[in-house]
Amino acid sequence: MKYLQLLFILILISACSGTKRVVEPPQNEISKVQKPTDSIIETKKEAVDEQIDTISKIEKDTVIKDSVNLDETLTKLPAKVHDSWNTLLKKHVSDKGNVDYKSFKKDHNALIEYFKVLQTTIPNEKTSRAYNLSYWINAYNAFTIDLILRNYPIKSIKDIKDPWEQRLWKLGEKWYNLNDIEHQILRKMNEPRIHFAIVCASYSCPKLLNEAFTPEKLEVQLTKSTSDFLNDSERNTISENSLELSKIFQWFAKDFKQNGTLIDFLNKYSDIKISSKAKKSFKDYNWDLNE
């Protein structure tokens, strides 16, 4: 009986051991199953990384391309912006800066069309300083011509009530007058030569350039306008020790002293070397129309 009980126990132990071997596969079989899974995960990870790199490269190339296109646009845009204004100036303004307002009045509609161009090309934080300066100089001069044409015939801009305070021109969502452009925009750009580029339609003003200001030519145009005005004996009388200057140098004295004295500024553009001790006085200003 004891032998039968012992035999039964041995058979039971053997059966349990067999079940364990069936349920739990050998360790090497587990490894074979795991390794392909790890390989697939790694392959997918590499593919994702490659896609991310590709997307980053595309985005980077797009940014660079857009920047180049923007630069090209800003380089080419200014000439197109002021083309019609340039045509009007060449047609109605002499080399001496005299304006034929009578003939200009016939092209008043063309001038209004130029204002529509200015509406769509307003300077912003992306446009260059040269673009901004040339834009606002041209706008100021064109608006001044428009003001005269609205009231022509007249003998002087001062025949118009509050000529520099009238907000007649809208750019974007804002209405501007001439004082806004001169004092709130142009003078704040710290370029004193703008005083010889913007014109108040009067004889004692600097002459109106018979071409549009553009970023590409701005430095040459500002230098020439300043030199021409300063060395014009009808506007300024200069010798080494005596100066009889336009009142522009009195009205805006602060603007000409940004990098030294007024004499320092004048000597950059004067044909005559002026002594630092030269005596100064100022001419009467002739407000007769510049025609």
PDB file of C-alpha atoms in Angstrom:
ATOM      1  CA  MET A   1       0.000   0.000   0.000  1.00  0.00           C
ATOM      2  CA  LYS A   2       2.855   2.283   0.889  1.00  0.00           C
ATOM      3  CA  TYR A   3       4.429   1.523  -2.457  1.00  0.00           C
ATOM      4  CA  LEU A   4       1.244   2.536  -4.268  1.00  0.00           C
ATOM      5  CA  GLN A   5       1.046   5.850  -2.393  1.00  0.00           C
ATOM      6  CA  LEU A   6       4.683   6.626  -3.229  1.00  0.00           C
ATOM      7  CA  LEU A   7       4.138   5.813  -6.892  1.00  0.00           C
ATOM      8  CA  PHE A   8       1.086   8.129  -6.995  1.00  0.00           C
ATOM      9  CA  ILE A   9       3.130  11.013  -5.521  1.00  0.00           C
ATOM     10  CA  LEU A  10       5.898  10.522  -8.100  1.00  0.00           C
ATOM     11  CA  ILE A  11       3.382  10.525 -10.968  1.00  0.00           C
ATOM     12  CA  LEU A  12       1.764  13.728  -9.627  1.00  0.00           C
ATOM     13  CA  ILE A  13       5.143  15.536  -9.320  1.00  0.00           C
ATOM     14  CA  SER A  14       6.049  14.493 -12.882  1.00  0.00           C
ATOM     15  CA  ALA A  15       2.743  15.806 -14.223  1.00  0.00           C
ATOM     16  CA  CYS A  16       3.189  19.193 -12.523  1.00  0.00           C
ATOM     17  CA  SER A  17       6.721  19.550 -13.892  1.00  0.00           C
ATOM     18  CA  GLY A  18       5.502  18.864 -17.432  1.00  0.00           C
ATOM     19  CA  THR A  19       2.838  21.559 -17.154  1.00  0.00           C
ATOM     20  CA  LYS A  20       5.427  24.099 -16.084  1.00  0.00           C
ATOM     21  CA  ARG A  21       7.579  23.331 -19.069  1.00  0.00           C
ATOM     22  CA  VAL A  22       4.616  23.847 -21.428  1.00  0.00           C
ATOM     23  CA  VAL A  23       3.510  27.159 -19.854  1.00  0.00           C
ATOM     24  CA  GLU A  24       6.952  28.757 -19.576  1.00  0.00           C
ATOM     25  CA  PRO A  25       8.940  28.730 -22.859  1.00  0.00           C
ATOM     26  CA  PRO A  26      12.719  28.476 -22.686  1.00  0.00           C
ATOM     27  CA  GLN A  27      14.686  31.695 -22.000  1.00  0.00           C
ATOM     28  CA  ASN A  28      16.301  31.687 -25.426  1.00  0.00           C
ATOM     29  CA  GLU A  29      12.838  31.647 -27.027  1.00  0.00           C
ATOM     30  CA  ILE A  30      11.862  34.743 -25.014  1.00  0.00           C
ATOM     31  CA  SER A  31      14.958  36.533 -26.264  1.00  0.00           C
ATOM     32  CA  LYS A  32      14.046  35.692 -29.853  1.00  0.00           C
ATOM     33  CA  VAL A  33      10.645  37.300 -29.345  1.00  0.00           C
ATOM     34  CA  GLN A  34      11.955  40.466 -27.613  1.00  0.00           C
ATOM     35  CA  LYS A  35      14.800  41.312 -29.973  1.00  0.00           C
ATOM     36  CA  PRO A  36      12.676  41.891 -33.090  1.00  0.00           C
ATOM     37  CA  THR A  37      10.341  44.119 -31.020  1.00  0.00           C
ATOM     38  CA  ASP A  38      13.240  46.332 -29.841  1.00  0.00           C
ATOM     39  CA  SER A  39      14.557  46.547 -33.404  1.00  0.00           C
ATOM     40  CA  ILE A  40      11.198  47.703 -34.741  1.00  0.00           C
ATOM     41  CA  ILE A  41      10.922  50.386 -32.054  1.00  0.00           C
ATOM     42  CA  GLU A  42      14.443  51.672 -32.801  1.00  0.00           C
ATOM     43  CA  THR A  43      13.761  51.722 -36.549  1.00  0.00           C
ATOM     44  CA  LYS A  44      10.560  53.701 -36.034  1.00  0.00           C
ATOM     45  CA  LYS A  45      12.396  56.148 -33.753  1.00  0.00           C
ATOM     46  CA  GLU A  46      15.066  56.744 -36.415  1.00  0.00           C
ATOM     47  CA  ALA A  47      12.363  57.328 -39.031  1.00  0.00           C
ATOM     48  CA  VAL A  48      10.590  59.860 -36.810  1.00  0.00           C
ATOM     49  CA  ASP A  49      13.887  61.664 -36.087  1.00  0.00           C
ATOM     50  CA  GLU A  50      14.613  61.809 -39.792  1.00  0.00           C
ATOM     51  CA  GLN A  51      11.168  63.254 -40.497  1.00  0.00           C
ATOM     52  CA  ILE A  52      11.683  65.903 -37.786  1.00  0.00           C
ATOM     53  CA  ASP A  53      15.060  66.850 -39.289  1.00  0.00           C
ATOM     54  CA  THR A  54      13.485  67.102 -42.737  1.00  0.00           C
ATOM     55  CA  ILE A  55      10.634  69.289 -41.465  1.00  0.00           C
ATOM     56  CA  SER A  56      13.105  71.528 -39.614  1.00  0.00           C
ATOM     57  CA  LYS A  57      15.210  71.901 -42.752  1.00  0.00           C
ATOM     58  CA  ILE A  58      12.142  72.772 -44.825  1.00  0.00           C
ATOM     59  CA  GLU A  59      11.023  75.351 -42.248  1.00  0.00           C
ATOM     60  CA  LYS A  60      14.522  76.840 -42.066  1.00  0.00           C
ATOM     61  CA  ASP A  61      14.800  77.025 -45.856  1.00  0.00           C
ATOM     62  CA  THR A  62      11.373  78.656 -46.003  1.00  0.00           C
ATOM     63  CA  VAL A  63      12.356  81.294 -43.443  1.00  0.00           C
ATOM     64  CA  ILE A  64      15.588  82.036 -45.314  1.00  0.00           C
ATOM     65  CA  LYS A  65      13.731  82.172 -48.623  1.00  0.00           C
ATOM     66  CA  ASP A  66      11.071  84.484 -47.178  1.00  0.00           C
ATOM     67  CA  SER A  67      13.775  86.759 -45.739  1.00  0.00           C
ATOM     68  CA  VAL A  68      15.515  86.953 -49.094  1.00  0.00           C
ATOM     69  CA  ASN A  69      12.238  87.683 -50.835  1.00  0.00           C
ATOM     70  CA  LEU A  70      11.477  90.414 -48.280  1.00  0.00           C
ATOM     71  CA  ASP A  71      14.893  91.991 -48.789  1.00  0.00           C
ATOM     72  CA  GLU A  72      14.439  91.868 -52.553  1.00  0.00           C
ATOM     73  CA  THR A  73      10.984  93.412 -52.215  1.00  0.00           C
ATOM     74  CA  LEU A  74      12.245  96.256 -50.064  1.00  0.00           C
ATOM     75  CA  THR A  75      15.114  96.840 -52.480  1.00  0.00           C
ATOM     76  CA  LYS A  76      12.950  96.952 -55.571  1.00  0.00           C
ATOM     77  CA  LEU A  77       9.818  98.510 -54.075  1.00  0.00           C
ATOM     78  CA  PRO A  78      10.899 102.149 -53.481  1.00  0.00           C
ATOM     79  CA  ALA A  79      11.504 103.036 -57.127  1.00  0.00           C
ATOM     80  CA  LYS A  80       8.067 101.675 -58.042  1.00  0.00           C
ATOM     81  CA  VAL A  81       6.408 103.473 -55.143  1.00  0.00           C
ATOM     82  CA  HIS A  82       7.595 106.911 -56.234  1.00  0.00           C
ATOM     83  CA  ASP A  83       7.673 106.461 -60.021  1.00  0.00           C
ATOM     84  CA  SER A  84       4.524 108.493 -60.670  1.00  0.00           C
ATOM     85  CA  TRP A  85       5.681 111.257 -58.303  1.00  0.00           C
ATOM     86  CA  ASN A  86       9.036 111.310 -60.082  1.00  0.00           C
ATOM     87  CA  THR A  87       7.263 111.736 -63.434  1.00  0.00           C
ATOM     88  CA  LEU A  88       5.180 114.648 -62.127  1.00  0.00           C
ATOM     89  CA  LEU A  89       8.226 116.400 -60.681  1.00  0.00           C
ATOM     90  CA  LYS A  90      10.194 116.138 -63.905  1.00  0.00           C
ATOM     91  CA  LYS A  91       7.218 117.455 -65.842  1.00  0.00           C
ATOM     92  CA  HIS A  92       6.290 120.454 -63.660  1.00  0.00           C
ATOM     93  CA  VAL A  93       9.417 121.447 -61.686  1.00  0.00           C
ATOM     94  CA  SER A  94      12.452 123.189 -63.191  1.00  0.00           C
ATOM     95  CA  ASP A  95      16.095 122.438 -62.404  1.00  0.00           C
ATOM     96  CA  LYS A  96      16.055 125.561 -60.220  1.00  0.00           C
ATOM     97  CA  GLY A  97      13.174 124.223 -58.173  1.00  0.00           C
ATOM     98  CA  ASN A  98      10.480 126.500 -59.554  1.00  0.00           C
ATOM     99  CA  VAL A  99       7.045 124.873 -59.743  1.00  0.00           C
ATOM    100  CA  ASP A 100       4.628 125.445 -62.613  1.00  0.00           C
ATOM    101  CA  TYR A 101       1.457 125.164 -60.528  1.00  0.00           C
ATOM    102  CA  LYS A 102      -0.756 126.124 -63.439  1.00  0.00           C
ATOM    103  CA  SER A 103       0.337 123.125 -65.484  1.00  0.00           C
ATOM    104  CA  PHE A 104       0.563 120.933 -62.364  1.00  0.00           C
ATOM    105  CA  LYS A 105      -3.112 121.618 -61.676  1.00  0.00           C
ATOM    106  CA  LYS A 106      -3.970 119.808 -64.917  1.00  0.00           C
ATOM    107  CA  ASP A 107      -2.307 116.718 -63.461  1.00  0.00           C
ATOM    108  CA  HIS A 108      -3.955 117.007 -60.049  1.00  0.00           C
ATOM    109  CA  ASN A 109      -5.753 113.680 -60.535  1.00  0.00           C
ATOM    110  CA  ALA A 110      -2.432 111.984 -61.245  1.00  0.00           C
ATOM    111  CA  LEU A 111      -1.139 113.373 -57.952  1.00  0.00           C
ATOM    112  CA  ILE A 112      -4.173 111.938 -56.140  1.00  0.00           C
ATOM    113  CA  GLU A 113      -3.412 108.557 -57.714  1.00  0.00           C
ATOM    114  CA  TYR A 114       0.095 108.769 -56.236  1.00  0.00           C
ATOM    115  CA  PHE A 115      -1.469 109.208 -52.803  1.00  0.00           C
ATOM    116  CA  LYS A 116      -3.240 105.874 -53.330  1.00  0.00           C
ATOM    117  CA  VAL A 117       0.163 104.269 -53.864  1.00  0.00           C
ATOM    118  CA  LEU A 118       1.423 105.841 -50.642  1.00  0.00           C
ATOM    119  CA  GLN A 119      -1.598 104.325 -48.888  1.00  0.00           C
ATOM    120  CA  THR A 120      -0.423 100.792 -49.709  1.00  0.00           C
ATOM    121  CA  THR A 121       3.289 101.260 -49.026  1.00  0.00           C
ATOM    122  CA  ILE A 122       3.354 102.844 -45.552  1.00  0.00           C
ATOM    123  CA  PRO A 123       6.665 102.270 -43.707  1.00  0.00           C
ATOM    124  CA  ASN A 124       6.686  99.749 -40.861  1.00  0.00           C
ATOM    125  CA  GLU A 125       9.169  98.115 -38.479  1.00  0.00           C
ATOM    126  CA  LYS A 126      10.568  95.969 -41.313  1.00  0.00           C
ATOM    127  CA  THR A 127      11.333  98.812 -43.725  1.00  0.00           C
ATOM    128  CA  SER A 128      14.751 100.448 -43.684  1.00  0.00           C
ATOM    129  CA  ARG A 129      15.591 103.910 -42.393  1.00  0.00           C
ATOM    130  CA  ALA A 130      16.375 105.011 -45.953  1.00  0.00           C
ATOM    131  CA  TYR A 131      12.978 103.765 -47.113  1.00  0.00           C
ATOM    132  CA  ASN A 132      11.228 105.585 -44.275  1.00  0.00           C
ATOM    133  CA  LEU A 133      13.071 108.874 -44.856  1.00  0.00           C
ATOM    134  CA  SER A 134      12.496 108.926 -48.607  1.00  0.00           C
ATOM    135  CA  TYR A 135       8.835 107.931 -48.176  1.00  0.00           C
ATOM    136  CA  TRP A 136       8.028 110.723 -45.715  1.00  0.00           C
ATOM    137  CA  ILE A 137      10.069 113.374 -47.571  1.00  0.00           C
ATOM    138  CA  ASN A 138       8.171 112.604 -50.772  1.00  0.00           C
ATOM    139  CA  ALA A 139       4.857 112.495 -48.923  1.00  0.00           C
ATOM    140  CA  TYR A 140       5.502 115.891 -47.309  1.00  0.00           C
ATOM    141  CA  ASN A 141       6.412 117.534 -50.625  1.00  0.00           C
ATOM    142  CA  ALA A 142       3.531 115.923 -52.525  1.00  0.00           C
ATOM    143  CA  PHE A 143       1.021 116.950 -49.840  1.00  0.00           C
ATOM    144  CA  THR A 144       2.374 120.509 -49.944  1.00  0.00           C
ATOM    145  CA  ILE A 145       1.868 120.620 -53.719  1.00  0.00           C
ATOM    146  CA  ASP A 146      -1.644 119.253 -53.204  1.00  0.00           C
ATOM    147  CA  LEU A 147      -2.395 121.942 -50.619  1.00  0.00           C
ATOM    148  CA  ILE A 148      -1.313 124.673 -53.049  1.00  0.00           C
ATOM    149  CA  LEU A 149      -3.290 123.160 -55.935  1.00  0.00           C
ATOM    150  CA  ARG A 150      -6.437 122.998 -53.789  1.00  0.00           C
ATOM    151  CA  ASN A 151      -6.157 126.773 -53.249  1.00  0.00           C
ATOM    152  CA  TYR A 152      -4.447 127.956 -56.444  1.00  0.00           C
ATOM    153  CA  PRO A 153      -4.119 130.673 -57.635  1.00  0.00           C
ATOM    154  CA  ILE A 154      -2.521 132.222 -54.538  1.00  0.00           C
ATOM    155  CA  LYS A 155       0.576 134.331 -53.941  1.00  0.00           C
ATOM    156  CA  SER A 156       1.824 132.583 -50.814  1.00  0.00           C
ATOM    157  CA  ILE A 157       1.218 129.443 -48.787  1.00  0.00           C
ATOM    158  CA  LYS A 158       0.460 131.799 -45.919  1.00  0.00           C
ATOM    159  CA  ASP A 159      -2.645 132.957 -47.779  1.00  0.00           C
ATOM    160  CA  ILE A 160      -4.124 129.602 -46.760  1.00  0.00           C
ATOM    161  CA  LYS A 161      -5.594 129.386 -43.278  1.00  0.00           C
ATOM    162  CA  ASP A 162      -3.467 127.169 -41.008  1.00  0.00           C
ATOM    163  CA  PRO A 163      -1.641 125.543 -43.933  1.00  0.00           C
ATOM    164  CA  TRP A 164       0.506 123.260 -41.776  1.00  0.00           C
ATOM    165  CA  GLU A 165      -2.317 122.226 -39.453  1.00  0.00           C
ATOM    166  CA  GLN A 166      -4.896 120.972 -41.961  1.00  0.00           C
ATOM    167  CA  ARG A 167      -5.308 117.190 -41.746  1.00  0.00           C
ATOM    168  CA  LEU A 168      -6.193 116.519 -45.360  1.00  0.00           C
ATOM    169  CA  TRP A 169      -4.320 113.280 -46.065  1.00  0.00           C
ATOM    170  CA  LYS A 170      -5.078 109.795 -44.802  1.00  0.00           C
ATOM    171  CA  LEU A 171      -2.443 107.066 -44.724  1.00  0.00           C
ATOM    172  CA  GLY A 172      -3.626 103.807 -43.244  1.00  0.00           C
ATOM    173  CA  GLU A 173      -6.075 104.636 -40.476  1.00  0.00           C
ATOM    174  CA  LYS A 174      -4.531 107.997 -39.591  1.00  0.00           C
ATOM    175  CA  TRP A 175      -5.081 111.500 -40.927  1.00  0.00           C
ATOM    176  CA  TYR A 176      -1.944 113.652 -41.292  1.00  0.00           C
ATOM    177  CA  ASN A 177      -1.082 117.297 -41.586  1.00  0.00           C
ATOM    178  CA  LEU A 178       2.282 118.730 -42.647  1.00  0.00           C
ATOM    179  CA  ASN A 179       3.348 119.457 -39.073  1.00  0.00           C
ATOM    180  CA  ASP A 180       2.755 115.817 -38.106  1.00  0.00           C
ATOM    181  CA  ILE A 181       5.107 114.594 -40.810  1.00  0.00           C
ATOM    182  CA  GLU A 182       7.806 117.190 -40.218  1.00  0.00           C
ATOM    183  CA  HIS A 183       7.907 117.337 -36.426  1.00  0.00           C
ATOM    184  CA  GLN A 184       6.549 113.970 -35.276  1.00  0.00           C
ATOM    185  CA  ILE A 185       8.167 111.765 -37.910  1.00  0.00           C
ATOM    186  CA  LEU A 186      11.018 113.267 -39.911  1.00  0.00           C
ATOM    187  CA  ARG A 187      12.712 115.366 -37.220  1.00  0.00           C
ATOM    188  CA  LYS A 188      12.595 112.432 -34.819  1.00  0.00           C
ATOM    189  CA  MET A 189      14.729 110.429 -37.241  1.00  0.00           C
ATOM    190  CA  ASN A 190      17.726 112.625 -36.327  1.00  0.00           C
ATOM    191  CA  GLU A 191      18.611 113.593 -39.891  1.00  0.00           C
ATOM    192  CA  PRO A 192      19.057 117.417 -40.019  1.00  0.00           C
ATOM    193  CA  ARG A 193      19.429 117.402 -43.804  1.00  0.00           C
ATOM    194  CA  ILE A 194      15.687 116.757 -44.138  1.00  0.00           C
ATOM    195  CA  HIS A 195      15.254 120.532 -43.722  1.00  0.00           C
ATOM    196  CA  PHE A 196      16.773 120.986 -47.200  1.00  0.00           C
ATOM    197  CA  ALA A 197      14.691 118.200 -48.743  1.00  0.00           C
ATOM    198  CA  ILE A 198      11.182 119.133 -47.596  1.00  0.00           C
ATOM    199  CA  VAL A 199       9.816 122.280 -49.193  1.00  0.00           C
ATOM    200  CA  CYS A 200       7.186 124.787 -47.998  1.00  0.00           C
ATOM    201  CA  ALA A 201       6.319 126.102 -51.464  1.00  0.00           C
ATOM    202  CA  SER A 202       8.074 129.416 -50.800  1.00  0.00           C
ATOM    203  CA  TYR A 203      10.920 131.312 -52.402  1.00  0.00           C
ATOM    204  CA  SER A 204      13.208 131.226 -49.355  1.00  0.00           C
ATOM    205  CA  CYS A 205      12.728 127.478 -48.938  1.00  0.00           C
ATOM    206  CA  PRO A 206      15.247 125.044 -50.333  1.00  0.00           C
ATOM    207  CA  LYS A 207      14.460 124.286 -53.957  1.00  0.00           C
ATOM    208  CA  LEU A 208      12.116 121.416 -54.687  1.00  0.00           C
ATOM    209  CA  LEU A 209      14.166 118.627 -56.223  1.00  0.00           C
ATOM    210  CA  ASN A 210      12.729 117.711 -59.613  1.00  0.00           C
ATOM    211  CA  GLU A 211      13.052 114.003 -58.934  1.00  0.00           C
ATOM    212  CA  ALA A 212      11.667 111.732 -56.227  1.00  0.00           C
ATOM    213  CA  PHE A 213      13.795 110.768 -53.251  1.00  0.00           C
ATOM    214  CA  THR A 214      14.565 107.045 -53.177  1.00  0.00           C
ATOM    215  CA  PRO A 215      16.463 104.843 -50.697  1.00  0.00           C
ATOM    216  CA  GLU A 216      19.090 103.979 -53.285  1.00  0.00           C
ATOM    217  CA  LYS A 217      19.941 107.628 -53.967  1.00  0.00           C
ATOM    218  CA  LEU A 218      18.993 109.147 -50.624  1.00  0.00           C
ATOM    219  CA  GLU A 219      22.469 109.874 -49.265  1.00  0.00           C
ATOM    220  CA  VAL A 220      23.562 111.602 -52.478  1.00  0.00           C
ATOM    221  CA  GLN A 221      20.262 113.506 -52.736  1.00  0.00           C
ATOM    222  CA  LEU A 222      20.375 114.763 -49.131  1.00  0.00           C
ATOM    223  CA  THR A 223      24.008 115.838 -49.433  1.00  0.00           C
ATOM    224  CA  LYS A 224      23.396 117.659 -52.724  1.00  0.00           C
ATOM    225  CA  SER A 225      20.233 119.377 -51.443  1.00  0.00           C
ATOM    226  CA  THR A 226      22.065 120.589 -48.333  1.00  0.00           C
ATOM    227  CA  SER A 227      25.126 121.779 -50.230  1.00  0.00           C
ATOM    228  CA  ASP A 228      23.075 123.497 -52.946  1.00  0.00           C
ATOM    229  CA  PHE A 229      20.974 125.369 -50.399  1.00  0.00           C
ATOM    230  CA  LEU A 230      23.855 126.431 -48.171  1.00  0.00           C
ATOM    231  CA  ASN A 231      25.979 127.694 -51.064  1.00  0.00           C
ATOM    232  CA  ASP A 232      23.098 129.530 -52.751  1.00  0.00           C
ATOM    233  CA  SER A 233      23.978 133.204 -52.233  1.00  0.00           C
ATOM    234  CA  GLU A 234      20.291 134.201 -52.440  1.00  0.00           C
ATOM    235  CA  ARG A 235      19.474 132.002 -49.445  1.00  0.00           C
ATOM    236  CA  ASN A 236      22.741 132.312 -47.456  1.00  0.00           C
ATOM    237  CA  THR A 237      25.643 134.759 -47.568  1.00  0.00           C
ATOM    238  CA  ILE A 238      28.812 133.139 -46.279  1.00  0.00           C
ATOM    239  CA  SER A 239      32.364 134.315 -45.695  1.00  0.00           C
ATOM    240  CA  GLU A 240      35.065 133.094 -43.338  1.00  0.00           C
ATOM    241  CA  ASN A 241      34.157 135.463 -40.520  1.00  0.00           C
ATOM    242  CA  SER A 242      30.577 136.475 -41.291  1.00  0.00           C
ATOM    243  CA  LEU A 243      27.360 134.522 -41.830  1.00  0.00           C
ATOM    244  CA  GLU A 244      23.985 135.776 -42.983  1.00  0.00           C
ATOM    245  CA  LEU A 245      21.949 132.608 -42.861  1.00  0.00           C
ATOM    246  CA  SER A 246      18.476 131.394 -43.690  1.00  0.00           C
ATOM    247  CA  LYS A 247      16.120 131.427 -40.723  1.00  0.00           C
ATOM    248  CA  ILE A 248      15.907 127.658 -41.118  1.00  0.00           C
ATOM    249  CA  PHE A 249      19.182 127.547 -39.164  1.00  0.00           C
ATOM    250  CA  GLN A 250      17.581 129.645 -36.436  1.00  0.00           C
ATOM    251  CA  TRP A 251      14.220 127.870 -36.261  1.00  0.00           C
ATOM    252  CA  PHE A 252      15.757 124.404 -36.085  1.00  0.00           C
ATOM    253  CA  ALA A 253      19.082 125.230 -34.421  1.00  0.00           C
ATOM    254  CA  LYS A 254      18.897 122.203 -32.130  1.00  0.00           C
ATOM    255  CA  ASP A 255      18.742 119.813 -35.095  1.00  0.00           C
ATOM    256  CA  PHE A 256      22.052 121.098 -36.473  1.00  0.00           C
ATOM    257  CA  LYS A 257      23.924 120.725 -33.181  1.00  0.00           C
ATOM    258  CA  GLN A 258      23.547 116.990 -32.684  1.00  0.00           C
ATOM    259  CA  ASN A 259      27.229 116.285 -33.405  1.00  0.00           C
ATOM    260  CA  GLY A 260      28.919 119.590 -32.674  1.00  0.00           C
ATOM    261  CA  THR A 261      28.214 123.271 -33.242  1.00  0.00           C
ATOM    262  CA  LEU A 262      26.246 124.888 -36.039  1.00  0.00           C
ATOM    263  CA  ILE A 263      29.575 125.971 -37.603  1.00  0.00           C
ATOM    264  CA  ASP A 264      30.746 122.354 -37.528  1.00  0.00           C
ATOM    265  CA  PHE A 265      27.647 121.344 -39.463  1.00  0.00           C
ATOM    266  CA  LEU A 266      27.972 124.189 -41.973  1.00  0.00           C
ATOM    267  CA  ASN A 267      31.625 123.398 -42.689  1.00  0.00           C
ATOM    268  CA  LYS A 268      30.674 119.917 -43.880  1.00  0.00           C
ATOM    269  CA  TYR A 269      28.758 121.416 -46.808  1.00  0.00           C
ATOM    270  CA  SER A 270      30.065 124.965 -47.306  1.00  0.00           C
ATOM    271  CA  ASP A 271      32.358 125.833 -50.215  1.00  0.00           C
ATOM    272  CA  ILE A 272      34.016 128.381 -47.895  1.00  0.00           C
ATOM    273  CA  LYS A 273      35.796 127.388 -44.684  1.00  0.00           C
ATOM    274  CA  ILE A 274      33.981 129.181 -41.850  1.00  0.00           C
ATOM    275  CA  SER A 275      35.770 130.321 -38.700  1.00  0.00           C
ATOM    276  CA  SER A 276      34.404 129.023 -35.401  1.00  0.00           C
ATOM    277  CA  LYS A 277      34.262 132.680 -34.310  1.00  0.00           C
ATOM    278  CA  ALA A 278      32.258 133.867 -37.332  1.00  0.00           C
ATOM    279  CA  LYS A 279      29.461 136.311 -36.523  1.00  0.00           C
ATOM    280  CA  LYS A 280      25.942 135.160 -37.371  1.00  0.00           C
ATOM    281  CA  SER A 281      22.780 136.928 -38.438  1.00  0.00           C
ATOM    282  CA  PHE A 282      19.643 135.702 -40.210  1.00  0.00           C
ATOM    283  CA  LYS A 283      17.935 136.800 -43.408  1.00  0.00           C
ATOM    284  CA  ASP A 284      14.290 137.755 -43.717  1.00  0.00           C
ATOM    285  CA  TYR A 285      12.197 134.876 -45.036  1.00  0.00           C
ATOM    286  CA  ASN A 286      10.402 135.367 -48.348  1.00  0.00           C
ATOM    287  CA  TRP A 287       7.109 133.442 -48.327  1.00  0.00           C
ATOM    288  CA  ASP A 288       6.207 134.210 -51.945  1.00  0.00           C
ATOM    289  CA  LEU A 289       5.166 131.128 -53.906  1.00  0.00           C
ATOM    290  CA  ASN A 290       8.068 129.202 -55.481  1.00  0.00           C
ATOM    291  CA  GLU A 291       6.858 129.498 -59.062  1.00  0.00           C
TER     292      GLU A 291
END
